[in-house]
Amino acid sequence: KTRPRRSGGAPGELNVVYSARYQIDIGPHVFPTRKYALIHAALLQSGVIQPSDIVEPEPARWEDLALVHGAEYLDKMSGGTLTEEDVHQLELPWSIEMVEGFRLMTGGTIQAALLACGLRESGIQHSEFGIHIGGGLHHAFPSHGEGFCPFNDVAVAARVLQARGIERSAVVELDVHHGKGTAFTFESDPRVFTFSMH
């Protein structure tokens, strides 16, 4: 079933953040980044979304990543100086394409969060839907990446929202694994409630 179309910019407009650049060459891997393109194509084919609903994200700024991740870790990621142990824990091969792809995906989560809260550069305008085909990189800790998650996009987005005046937020995880990086990041921050259904 297709949904009724809304005219541009009205409250409740559907915004689906996605980029074809999420498909990253990480070689043969159990984490196929092609899945994002397949979901995007299926949503278009079924009529659930239209091409005009798509919002192309910008990469997360390094300053935004630093709201969650430590400087030493970000230096390792940007400079390609991860240790063998770091790569083993991350379970992804390092490349500048990998780093930039996941920076972009983190930027997509930030964009979806800003849209969902009705935030614009000029301040709060109105609430909308913000949906992201990508992200959910909940295993990344402030000091290291883990389990295919180089950056914790949800934690970074929550910190960006805090910086923009959103006082309270909730992270509801519907994954088979515990979002331990997200839970760790916010365990001492009463402004962010985390709930994992793992």
Coordinates of N, CA, C and O in Angstrom, one line a residue:
K1 N 0.8 -1.2 0.0 CA 0.0 0.0 0.0 C 0.9 1.2 0.0 O 1.8 1.3 0.8
T2 N 0.6 2.2 -0.8 CA 1.3 3.4 -0.8 C 0.7 4.4 0.2 O -0.6 4.4 0.4
R3 N 1.5 5.3 0.7 CA 0.9 6.2 1.7 C 0.5 7.5 0.9 O 1.0 7.8 -0.1
P4 N -0.4 8.3 1.5 CA -0.8 9.5 0.8 C 0.4 10.5 0.8 O 1.2 10.5 1.8
R5 N 0.5 11.2 -0.3 CA 1.6 12.2 -0.4 C 1.3 13.5 0.4 O 0.2 13.9 0.4
R6 N 2.3 14.0 0.9 CA 2.2 15.3 1.6 C 2.9 16.4 0.8 O 3.9 16.1 0.1
S7 N 2.4 17.6 0.8 CA 3.1 18.6 0.1 C 4.2 19.2 0.9 O 4.2 19.2 2.1
G8 N 5.3 19.7 0.1 CA 6.6 20.0 0.7 C 6.6 20.8 2.0 O 6.0 21.9 2.1
G9 N 7.3 20.3 2.9 CA 7.7 21.1 4.1 C 6.7 21.1 5.2 O 6.9 21.8 6.2
A10 N 5.5 20.5 5.1 CA 4.5 20.5 6.1 C 5.0 19.7 7.3 O 5.7 18.7 7.2
P11 N 4.5 20.1 8.5 CA 4.8 19.2 9.7 C 4.3 17.8 9.4 O 3.2 17.6 8.9
G12 N 5.1 16.8 9.9 CA 4.8 15.5 9.6 C 5.3 14.9 8.3 O 5.1 13.8 8.0
E13 N 6.1 15.8 7.6 CA 6.7 15.3 6.4 C 7.7 14.2 6.6 O 8.4 14.2 7.6
L14 N 7.7 13.2 5.7 CA 8.5 12.0 5.9 C 9.9 12.3 5.3 O 10.1 12.8 4.2
N15 N 10.9 12.2 6.2 CA 12.3 12.4 5.8 C 13.1 11.1 6.0 O 13.2 10.7 7.2
V16 N 13.6 10.6 5.0 CA 14.4 9.3 5.1 C 15.8 9.6 4.7 O 16.2 9.9 3.6
V17 N 16.7 9.6 5.7 CA 18.1 9.9 5.5 C 18.8 8.6 5.0 O 18.7 7.5 5.6
Y18 N 19.5 8.8 3.9 CA 20.2 7.6 3.3 C 21.2 8.1 2.2 O 21.0 9.2 1.6
S19 N 22.3 7.4 2.1 CA 23.2 7.7 1.0 C 23.7 6.4 0.4 O 24.0 5.4 1.1
A20 N 23.8 6.3 -0.9 CA 24.4 5.2 -1.6 C 25.8 5.0 -1.2 O 26.4 3.9 -1.3
R21 N 26.5 6.0 -0.6 CA 27.9 5.9 -0.2 C 28.0 5.1 1.1 O 29.1 4.9 1.6
Y22 N 26.9 4.6 1.7 CA 27.0 3.7 2.8 C 27.6 2.3 2.4 O 28.0 1.6 3.3
Q23 N 27.5 2.0 1.1 CA 28.0 0.8 0.7 C 29.6 0.9 0.6 O 30.1 1.6 -0.3
I24 N 30.3 0.3 1.5 CA 31.7 0.5 1.6 C 32.4 -0.9 1.3 O 31.9 -1.9 1.7
D25 N 33.5 -0.8 0.6 CA 34.2 -2.0 0.3 C 35.1 -2.4 1.5 O 36.1 -1.8 1.8
I26 N 34.6 -3.4 2.2 CA 35.4 -4.0 3.3 C 35.7 -5.4 3.0 O 36.1 -6.2 4.0
G27 N 35.7 -5.8 1.8 CA 36.0 -7.2 1.4 C 34.9 -8.2 1.8 O 33.8 -7.8 2.3
P28 N 35.2 -9.5 1.6 CA 34.2 -10.5 2.0 C 34.0 -10.4 3.6 O 35.0 -10.4 4.3
H29 N 32.8 -10.2 4.0 CA 32.6 -9.9 5.4 C 31.2 -10.3 5.8 O 30.3 -10.3 5.0
V30 N 31.0 -10.6 7.1 CA 29.7 -11.0 7.7 C 28.8 -9.8 7.9 O 27.7 -9.9 8.2
F31 N 29.4 -8.6 7.7 CA 28.7 -7.3 7.8 C 28.6 -6.7 6.4 O 29.4 -5.8 6.1
P32 N 27.7 -7.1 5.6 CA 27.6 -6.6 4.2 C 27.0 -5.2 4.2 O 25.8 -5.0 4.5
T33 N 27.8 -4.3 3.8 CA 27.3 -2.9 3.7 C 26.3 -2.7 2.6 O 25.6 -1.6 2.5
R34 N 26.2 -3.6 1.7 CA 25.2 -3.6 0.6 C 23.8 -3.6 1.1 O 22.8 -3.2 0.5
K35 N 23.6 -4.1 2.4 CA 22.3 -4.2 2.9 C 21.5 -2.9 2.9 O 20.3 -2.9 2.8
Y36 N 22.2 -1.8 3.1 CA 21.5 -0.5 3.2 C 20.9 -0.1 1.8 O 19.8 0.3 1.8
A37 N 21.6 -0.4 0.7 CA 21.1 -0.2 -0.6 C 19.9 -1.1 -0.9 O 18.9 -0.7 -1.5
L38 N 20.0 -2.3 -0.4 CA 18.9 -3.2 -0.6 C 17.6 -2.8 0.1 O 16.5 -2.9 -0.4
I39 N 17.8 -2.3 1.3 CA 16.6 -1.8 2.1 C 16.0 -0.6 1.4 O 14.8 -0.5 1.2
H40 N 16.9 0.3 1.0 CA 16.5 1.5 0.3 C 15.7 1.2 -1.0 O 14.6 1.7 -1.2
A41 N 16.2 0.2 -1.8 CA 15.5 -0.2 -3.0 C 14.2 -0.9 -2.7 O 13.2 -0.6 -3.4
A42 N 14.1 -1.7 -1.7 CA 12.9 -2.4 -1.3 C 11.8 -1.4 -0.9 O 10.6 -1.5 -1.2
L43 N 12.2 -0.4 -0.1 CA 11.2 0.7 0.3 C 10.7 1.5 -0.8 O 9.5 1.8 -0.9
L44 N 11.6 1.8 -1.8 CA 11.1 2.5 -3.0 C 10.2 1.6 -3.8 O 9.1 2.1 -4.3
Q45 N 10.6 0.4 -4.0 CA 9.8 -0.5 -4.9 C 8.4 -0.8 -4.3 O 7.4 -0.8 -5.0
S46 N 8.3 -0.8 -3.0 CA 7.0 -1.1 -2.4 C 6.1 0.1 -2.3 O 5.0 0.0 -1.9
G47 N 6.7 1.3 -2.5 CA 5.9 2.5 -2.5 C 5.9 3.1 -1.1 O 5.2 4.1 -0.8
V48 N 6.6 2.5 -0.1 CA 6.6 3.0 1.3 C 7.2 4.4 1.3 O 6.8 5.3 2.0
I49 N 8.3 4.6 0.5 CA 8.9 5.9 0.4 C 9.0 6.3 -1.1 O 8.9 5.4 -2.0
Q50 N 9.2 7.6 -1.3 CA 9.4 8.1 -2.7 C 10.8 8.7 -2.8 O 11.3 9.1 -1.8
P51 N 11.3 8.8 -4.0 CA 12.6 9.4 -4.1 C 12.7 10.8 -3.5 O 13.8 11.2 -2.9
S52 N 11.6 11.6 -3.5 CA 11.6 12.9 -2.9 C 11.7 12.9 -1.4 O 12.0 14.0 -0.8
D53 N 11.5 11.7 -0.8 CA 11.6 11.7 0.7 C 13.1 11.6 1.2 O 13.4 11.8 2.4
I54 N 14.0 11.2 0.3 CA 15.4 10.9 0.6 C 16.1 12.2 1.0 O 16.1 13.2 0.2
V55 N 16.8 12.2 2.1 CA 17.7 13.3 2.5 C 19.1 12.8 2.5 O 19.4 11.8 3.2
E56 N 20.0 13.4 1.7 CA 21.4 13.0 1.6 C 22.2 13.6 2.8 O 22.1 14.8 3.0
P57 N 22.8 12.8 3.6 CA 23.5 13.3 4.8 C 24.9 13.9 4.5 O 25.5 13.6 3.4
E58 N 25.4 14.6 5.4 CA 26.8 15.1 5.4 C 27.6 14.3 6.4 O 27.0 13.8 7.4
P59 N 28.9 14.1 6.2 CA 29.6 13.3 7.2 C 29.6 14.0 8.6 O 29.6 15.2 8.7
A60 N 29.6 13.2 9.7 CA 29.8 13.8 11.0 C 31.1 14.6 11.1 O 32.1 14.1 10.6
R61 N 31.1 15.7 11.6 CA 32.3 16.5 11.8 C 33.1 15.8 12.9 O 32.6 15.2 13.8
W62 N 34.4 16.0 12.8 CA 35.3 15.4 13.9 C 35.0 16.0 15.2 O 35.0 15.3 16.3
E63 N 34.5 17.2 15.3 CA 34.2 17.9 16.5 C 32.9 17.2 17.1 O 32.8 17.1 18.4
D64 N 32.0 16.8 16.3 CA 30.8 16.0 16.8 C 31.2 14.7 17.3 O 30.8 14.3 18.4
L65 N 32.1 14.0 16.6 CA 32.6 12.7 17.1 C 33.3 12.8 18.4 O 33.2 11.9 19.3
A66 N 34.0 13.9 18.6 CA 34.7 14.2 19.9 C 33.8 14.4 21.0 O 34.2 14.4 22.2
L67 N 32.5 14.6 20.8 CA 31.5 14.8 21.9 C 31.4 13.4 22.7 O 30.9 13.4 23.8
V68 N 31.7 12.3 22.0 CA 31.6 11.0 22.6 C 33.0 10.3 22.6 O 33.4 9.8 23.7
H69 N 33.7 10.4 21.5 CA 35.0 9.6 21.4 C 36.2 10.4 21.8 O 36.3 11.6 21.5
G70 N 37.2 9.7 22.5 CA 38.4 10.4 22.9 C 39.3 10.8 21.8 O 39.3 10.2 20.7
A71 N 40.1 11.8 22.0 CA 41.1 12.3 21.0 C 42.0 11.3 20.5 O 42.3 11.2 19.3
E72 N 42.5 10.4 21.4 CA 43.5 9.4 21.0 C 42.9 8.4 20.1 O 43.5 8.1 19.1
Y73 N 41.7 8.0 20.4 CA 41.0 7.1 19.5 C 40.7 7.7 18.1 O 40.9 7.1 17.1
L74 N 40.2 8.9 18.1 CA 39.9 9.6 16.8 C 41.2 9.8 16.0 O 41.2 9.7 14.8
D75 N 42.3 10.1 16.7 CA 43.6 10.2 16.0 C 44.0 8.9 15.3 O 44.4 8.9 14.2
K76 N 43.8 7.8 16.0 CA 44.0 6.5 15.4 C 43.2 6.2 14.2 O 43.6 5.7 13.2
M77 N 41.9 6.5 14.3 CA 41.0 6.3 13.2 C 41.3 7.1 12.0 O 41.3 6.7 10.9
S78 N 41.6 8.4 12.3 CA 41.8 9.3 11.1 C 43.2 9.1 10.5 O 43.4 9.2 9.3
G79 N 44.2 8.7 11.3 CA 45.5 8.5 10.8 C 45.9 7.0 10.4 O 47.0 6.8 9.9
G80 N 44.9 6.1 10.7 CA 45.2 4.7 10.3 C 46.3 4.1 11.2 O 47.0 3.2 10.7
T81 N 46.3 4.4 12.4 CA 47.3 3.9 13.3 C 46.7 2.9 14.4 O 47.3 2.8 15.5
L82 N 45.6 2.3 14.0 CA 45.0 1.3 14.9 C 46.0 0.2 15.1 O 46.7 -0.3 14.2
T83 N 46.1 -0.3 16.3 CA 46.9 -1.5 16.6 C 46.2 -2.8 16.1 O 45.0 -2.7 15.8
E84 N 46.9 -3.8 16.1 CA 46.4 -5.1 15.7 C 45.2 -5.5 16.6 O 44.2 -6.0 16.2
E85 N 45.4 -5.2 17.9 CA 44.3 -5.5 18.9 C 43.1 -4.6 18.6 O 42.0 -5.1 18.7
D86 N 43.3 -3.3 18.3 CA 42.2 -2.4 17.9 C 41.4 -3.0 16.8 O 40.2 -3.0 16.8
V87 N 42.1 -3.4 15.7 CA 41.4 -3.9 14.5 C 40.7 -5.2 14.8 O 39.6 -5.5 14.4
H88 N 41.3 -6.1 15.7 CA 40.7 -7.3 16.1 C 39.4 -7.0 16.8 O 38.3 -7.7 16.6
Q89 N 39.4 -6.0 17.7 CA 38.2 -5.7 18.5 C 37.1 -5.0 17.6 O 35.9 -5.3 17.8
L90 N 37.6 -4.2 16.7 CA 36.6 -3.6 15.8 C 36.0 -4.5 14.8 O 34.9 -4.4 14.4
E91 N 36.8 -5.5 14.4 CA 36.3 -6.6 13.4 C 36.0 -6.0 12.0 O 35.2 -6.5 11.3
L92 N 36.7 -4.9 11.7 CA 36.7 -4.3 10.4 C 38.1 -4.0 9.9 O 38.9 -3.5 10.8
P93 N 38.4 -4.2 8.7 CA 39.7 -3.7 8.2 C 39.8 -2.2 8.1 O 38.8 -1.6 7.6
W94 N 40.9 -1.6 8.6 CA 40.9 -0.1 8.5 C 41.2 0.3 7.0 O 42.0 -0.3 6.3
S95 N 40.5 1.3 6.6 CA 40.8 2.0 5.4 C 40.2 3.4 5.5 O 39.3 3.6 6.3
I96 N 40.7 4.3 4.7 CA 40.1 5.7 4.7 C 38.7 5.6 4.2 O 37.8 6.3 4.7
E97 N 38.4 4.7 3.3 CA 37.0 4.5 2.8 C 36.1 4.1 3.9 O 35.0 4.5 4.1
M98 N 36.6 3.1 4.8 CA 35.8 2.7 5.9 C 35.5 3.8 6.9 O 34.4 4.0 7.3
V99 N 36.5 4.5 7.2 CA 36.4 5.6 8.2 C 35.4 6.7 7.6 O 34.5 7.1 8.3
E100 N 35.6 7.1 6.4 CA 34.7 8.1 5.8 C 33.3 7.6 5.6 O 32.3 8.3 5.8
G101 N 33.1 6.3 5.3 CA 31.8 5.7 5.2 C 31.0 5.8 6.5 O 29.8 6.1 6.5
F102 N 31.7 5.4 7.5 CA 31.0 5.4 8.8 C 30.9 6.8 9.4 O 30.0 7.0 10.2
R103 N 31.8 7.7 9.1 CA 31.6 9.1 9.4 C 30.3 9.7 8.8 O 29.5 10.4 9.4
L104 N 30.1 9.3 7.5 CA 28.9 9.7 6.8 C 27.7 9.1 7.4 O 26.6 9.8 7.6
M105 N 27.7 7.8 7.8 CA 26.6 7.2 8.4 C 26.3 7.8 9.8 O 25.1 8.0 10.1
T106 N 27.3 8.2 10.5 CA 27.1 8.9 11.8 C 26.4 10.2 11.5 O 25.5 10.6 12.2
G107 N 26.9 10.9 10.5 CA 26.2 12.1 10.1 C 24.8 11.9 9.7 O 23.9 12.8 10.0
G108 N 24.4 10.8 9.1 CA 23.1 10.5 8.8 C 22.2 10.3 10.0 O 21.0 10.8 10.1
T109 N 22.7 9.7 11.1 CA 22.0 9.6 12.3 C 21.8 10.9 13.0 O 20.7 11.2 13.5
I110 N 22.8 11.8 12.9 CA 22.7 13.1 13.5 C 21.6 13.9 12.7 O 20.7 14.5 13.3
Q111 N 21.6 13.8 11.4 CA 20.6 14.4 10.5 C 19.2 13.9 10.9 O 18.2 14.7 11.0
A112 N 19.0 12.6 11.0 CA 17.7 12.1 11.3 C 17.2 12.6 12.7 O 16.0 12.9 12.9
A113 N 18.1 12.6 13.7 CA 17.8 13.1 15.0 C 17.3 14.6 15.0 O 16.4 15.0 15.6
L114 N 18.1 15.4 14.2 CA 17.7 16.8 14.1 C 16.4 17.0 13.5 O 15.6 17.8 13.9
L115 N 16.1 16.2 12.4 CA 14.8 16.3 11.7 C 13.7 15.8 12.7 O 12.6 16.5 12.7
A116 N 13.9 14.8 13.4 CA 12.9 14.3 14.3 C 12.5 15.3 15.4 O 11.4 15.3 15.8
C117 N 13.5 16.1 15.8 CA 13.3 17.1 16.8 C 12.9 18.4 16.2 O 12.7 19.4 17.0
G118 N 12.8 18.5 14.9 CA 12.4 19.8 14.3 C 13.5 20.8 14.4 O 13.2 22.0 14.3
L119 N 14.8 20.4 14.5 CA 15.8 21.4 14.7 C 16.4 21.7 13.3 O 16.7 20.9 12.4
R120 N 16.7 23.0 13.1 CA 17.3 23.6 11.9 C 18.4 24.4 12.4 O 18.6 24.7 13.6
E121 N 19.2 24.9 11.5 CA 20.3 25.8 11.8 C 19.8 27.1 12.6 O 20.4 27.6 13.4
S122 N 18.6 27.5 12.3 CA 18.0 28.7 12.9 C 17.2 28.4 14.2 O 16.6 29.3 14.8
G123 N 17.2 27.1 14.6 CA 16.5 26.8 15.8 C 15.4 25.8 15.6 O 15.2 25.3 14.5
I124 N 14.5 25.6 16.6 CA 13.4 24.7 16.4 C 12.3 25.3 15.5 O 11.8 26.4 15.8
Q125 N 11.9 24.6 14.5 CA 10.9 25.0 13.6 C 9.6 24.3 13.8 O 8.6 24.8 14.3
H126 N 9.6 23.0 13.6 CA 8.5 22.1 13.8 C 8.9 20.7 13.8 O 10.0 20.4 13.4
S127 N 8.1 19.8 14.4 CA 8.5 18.4 14.5 C 8.2 17.7 13.2 O 7.2 18.0 12.5
E128 N 9.1 16.8 12.8 CA 8.9 16.0 11.6 C 9.3 14.5 12.0 O 9.7 14.2 13.1
F129 N 9.2 13.7 11.0 CA 9.8 12.3 11.2 C 11.2 12.3 10.7 O 11.5 12.9 9.6
G130 N 12.1 11.7 11.4 CA 13.4 11.5 10.9 C 13.8 10.0 11.0 O 13.8 9.4 12.0
I131 N 13.9 9.4 9.8 CA 14.2 8.0 9.7 C 15.5 7.8 9.0 O 15.8 8.5 8.0
H132 N 16.3 6.9 9.5 CA 17.7 6.7 8.9 C 17.8 5.2 8.5 O 17.6 4.3 9.3
I133 N 18.1 5.1 7.2 CA 18.5 3.7 6.7 C 20.0 3.6 6.9 O 20.8 3.9 6.0
G134 N 20.4 3.2 8.0 CA 21.8 3.0 8.4 C 22.0 3.3 9.8 O 21.0 3.6 10.6
G135 N 23.2 3.2 10.3 CA 23.5 3.5 11.7 C 23.2 2.4 12.6 O 23.1 1.2 12.3
G136 N 23.0 2.7 13.9 CA 22.8 1.7 14.9 C 24.1 1.1 15.4 O 24.1 -0.1 15.8
L137 N 25.1 1.9 15.4 CA 26.5 1.4 15.7 C 26.7 1.4 17.2 O 27.6 2.0 17.7
H138 N 26.0 0.6 17.9 CA 25.9 0.7 19.3 C 27.0 0.0 20.1 O 26.9 0.1 21.4
H139 N 27.9 -0.7 19.5 CA 28.9 -1.3 20.2 C 30.2 -0.5 20.5 O 31.1 -0.8 21.2
A140 N 30.3 0.7 19.8 CA 31.4 1.5 19.9 C 31.5 2.2 21.3 O 30.4 2.8 21.7
F141 N 32.6 2.2 21.9 CA 32.8 2.8 23.2 C 33.5 4.2 22.9 O 34.1 4.4 21.9
P142 N 33.6 5.0 23.9 CA 34.3 6.3 23.7 C 35.8 6.1 23.4 O 36.3 6.9 22.6
S143 N 36.4 5.0 23.9 CA 37.9 4.8 23.7 C 38.2 3.8 22.6 O 39.4 3.7 22.3
H144 N 37.2 3.1 22.0 CA 37.6 2.1 21.0 C 36.3 1.7 20.2 O 35.2 1.9 20.7
G145 N 36.5 1.2 19.0 CA 35.5 0.6 18.3 C 35.3 -0.9 18.6 O 36.3 -1.5 19.1
E146 N 34.2 -1.4 18.3 CA 33.9 -2.8 18.6 C 32.8 -3.3 17.8 O 31.9 -2.6 17.5
G147 N 32.9 -4.6 17.4 CA 31.8 -5.3 16.8 C 31.2 -4.6 15.6 O 30.0 -4.4 15.5
F148 N 32.1 -4.2 14.6 CA 31.7 -3.6 13.3 C 31.3 -2.1 13.5 O 30.7 -1.5 12.6
C149 N 31.5 -1.5 14.7 CA 31.1 -0.2 15.0 C 32.3 0.7 15.3 O 32.7 0.8 16.4
P150 N 32.7 1.5 14.3 CA 33.9 2.4 14.6 C 33.5 3.6 15.4 O 34.3 4.1 16.2
F151 N 32.3 4.1 15.1 CA 31.8 5.3 15.9 C 30.4 5.0 16.4 O 29.6 4.3 15.7
N152 N 30.1 5.5 17.6 CA 28.7 5.2 18.1 C 27.8 6.4 17.7 O 27.7 7.4 18.3
D153 N 27.2 6.1 16.5 CA 26.4 7.2 15.9 C 25.2 7.7 16.7 O 24.9 8.9 16.8
V154 N 24.6 6.8 17.5 CA 23.4 7.2 18.3 C 23.9 8.0 19.5 O 23.3 9.0 19.8
A155 N 25.0 7.6 20.1 CA 25.5 8.4 21.2 C 26.0 9.8 20.7 O 25.7 10.8 21.4
V156 N 26.6 9.9 19.6 CA 27.1 11.1 19.0 C 25.8 12.0 18.7 O 25.8 13.2 19.1
A157 N 24.8 11.4 18.1 CA 23.6 12.2 17.8 C 22.9 12.7 19.1 O 22.5 13.9 19.1
A158 N 22.9 11.9 20.1 CA 22.3 12.4 21.4 C 23.1 13.5 22.0 O 22.5 14.5 22.5
R159 N 24.4 13.5 21.9 CA 25.3 14.6 22.4 C 25.1 15.8 21.5 O 25.1 16.9 22.1
V160 N 24.9 15.7 20.2 CA 24.6 16.8 19.4 C 23.3 17.5 19.8 O 23.2 18.7 19.9
L161 N 22.3 16.6 20.0 CA 21.0 17.1 20.5 C 21.1 17.9 21.8 O 20.5 19.0 22.0
Q162 N 21.9 17.4 22.7 CA 22.1 18.0 24.0 C 22.7 19.4 23.7 O 22.3 20.4 24.4
A163 N 23.7 19.5 22.8 CA 24.4 20.7 22.5 C 23.4 21.7 21.9 O 23.6 22.9 22.0
R164 N 22.3 21.2 21.3 CA 21.4 22.1 20.6 C 20.1 22.3 21.5 O 19.1 22.9 21.1
G165 N 20.2 22.0 22.8 CA 19.2 22.3 23.8 C 18.2 21.3 24.1 O 17.2 21.5 24.8
I166 N 18.3 20.1 23.5 CA 17.4 19.0 23.9 C 17.8 18.4 25.2 O 18.9 17.8 25.3
E167 N 17.0 18.6 26.3 CA 17.5 18.2 27.6 C 17.4 16.7 27.9 O 18.2 16.2 28.7
R168 N 16.4 16.0 27.3 CA 16.3 14.6 27.7 C 16.0 13.8 26.4 O 15.3 14.3 25.5
S169 N 16.6 12.6 26.4 CA 16.3 11.7 25.2 C 16.4 10.3 25.7 O 16.8 10.0 26.8
A170 N 15.8 9.4 24.9 CA 15.8 8.0 25.2 C 16.3 7.2 24.0 O 16.1 7.6 22.8
V171 N 17.1 6.2 24.3 CA 17.6 5.3 23.2 C 17.0 3.9 23.5 O 17.2 3.3 24.5
V172 N 16.1 3.5 22.6 CA 15.4 2.2 22.7 C 16.0 1.3 21.7 O 15.9 1.5 20.5
E173 N 16.7 0.2 22.1 CA 17.4 -0.7 21.3 C 16.5 -2.0 21.0 O 16.1 -2.6 21.9
L174 N 16.3 -2.3 19.7 CA 15.6 -3.5 19.3 C 16.5 -4.4 18.5 O 16.2 -4.8 17.4
D175 N 17.6 -4.7 19.1 CA 18.7 -5.5 18.5 C 18.8 -6.8 19.3 O 18.5 -6.9 20.5
V176 N 19.4 -7.8 18.6 CA 19.6 -9.1 19.3 C 20.8 -9.0 20.3 O 21.0 -9.9 21.1
H177 N 21.6 -8.0 20.1 CA 22.8 -7.8 21.0 C 22.6 -6.5 21.8 O 22.0 -5.6 21.4
H178 N 23.3 -6.6 23.0 CA 23.2 -5.4 23.9 C 24.0 -4.3 23.3 O 25.2 -4.4 22.9
G179 N 23.4 -3.1 23.4 CA 24.2 -1.9 22.9 C 25.1 -1.4 24.0 O 24.9 -0.3 24.6
K180 N 26.1 -2.2 24.3 CA 26.9 -1.9 25.5 C 27.7 -0.6 25.4 O 27.9 0.0 26.4
G181 N 28.1 -0.2 24.2 CA 28.8 1.0 24.1 C 27.9 2.2 24.4 O 28.4 3.1 25.1
T182 N 26.7 2.2 23.9 CA 25.7 3.2 24.2 C 25.4 3.3 25.7 O 25.4 4.4 26.3
A183 N 25.1 2.1 26.3 CA 24.8 2.1 27.7 C 26.0 2.6 28.6 O 25.8 3.4 29.5
F184 N 27.2 2.2 28.2 CA 28.4 2.7 28.9 C 28.5 4.2 28.8 O 28.8 4.9 29.8
T185 N 28.3 4.7 27.6 CA 28.5 6.2 27.4 C 27.6 7.0 28.3 O 28.0 8.0 28.8
F186 N 26.3 6.5 28.5 CA 25.4 7.3 29.2 C 25.0 6.8 30.6 O 24.1 7.3 31.2
E187 N 25.8 5.9 31.1 CA 25.5 5.3 32.4 C 25.5 6.3 33.5 O 24.7 6.1 34.5
S188 N 26.2 7.4 33.4 CA 26.2 8.4 34.4 C 25.5 9.7 34.0 O 25.7 10.7 34.6
D189 N 24.8 9.6 32.9 CA 24.1 10.8 32.4 C 22.6 10.6 32.5 O 22.0 9.9 31.7
P190 N 22.0 11.2 33.5 CA 20.5 11.0 33.7 C 19.7 11.6 32.6 O 18.5 11.4 32.6
R191 N 20.3 12.4 31.8 CA 19.5 13.1 30.7 C 19.2 12.1 29.5 O 18.4 12.4 28.7
V192 N 19.9 10.9 29.5 CA 19.7 10.0 28.4 C 19.3 8.6 29.1 O 20.1 8.0 29.8
F193 N 18.1 8.2 28.7 CA 17.6 6.9 29.2 C 17.9 5.8 28.1 O 17.6 6.0 27.0
T194 N 18.6 4.7 28.5 CA 18.9 3.7 27.5 C 18.1 2.4 27.9 O 18.1 2.0 29.1
F195 N 17.5 1.8 26.9 CA 16.7 0.6 27.1 C 17.0 -0.4 26.0 O 16.8 -0.1 24.8
S196 N 17.6 -1.6 26.3 CA 17.9 -2.5 25.3 C 17.1 -3.8 25.4 O 16.9 -4.3 26.5
M197 N 16.5 -4.2 24.3 CA 15.6 -5.4 24.2 C 16.4 -6.7 23.9 O 15.8 -7.7 23.6
H198 N 17.7 -6.6 23.9 CA 18.5 -7.8 23.5 C 18.1 -9.0 24.3 O 17.7 -8.9 25.5

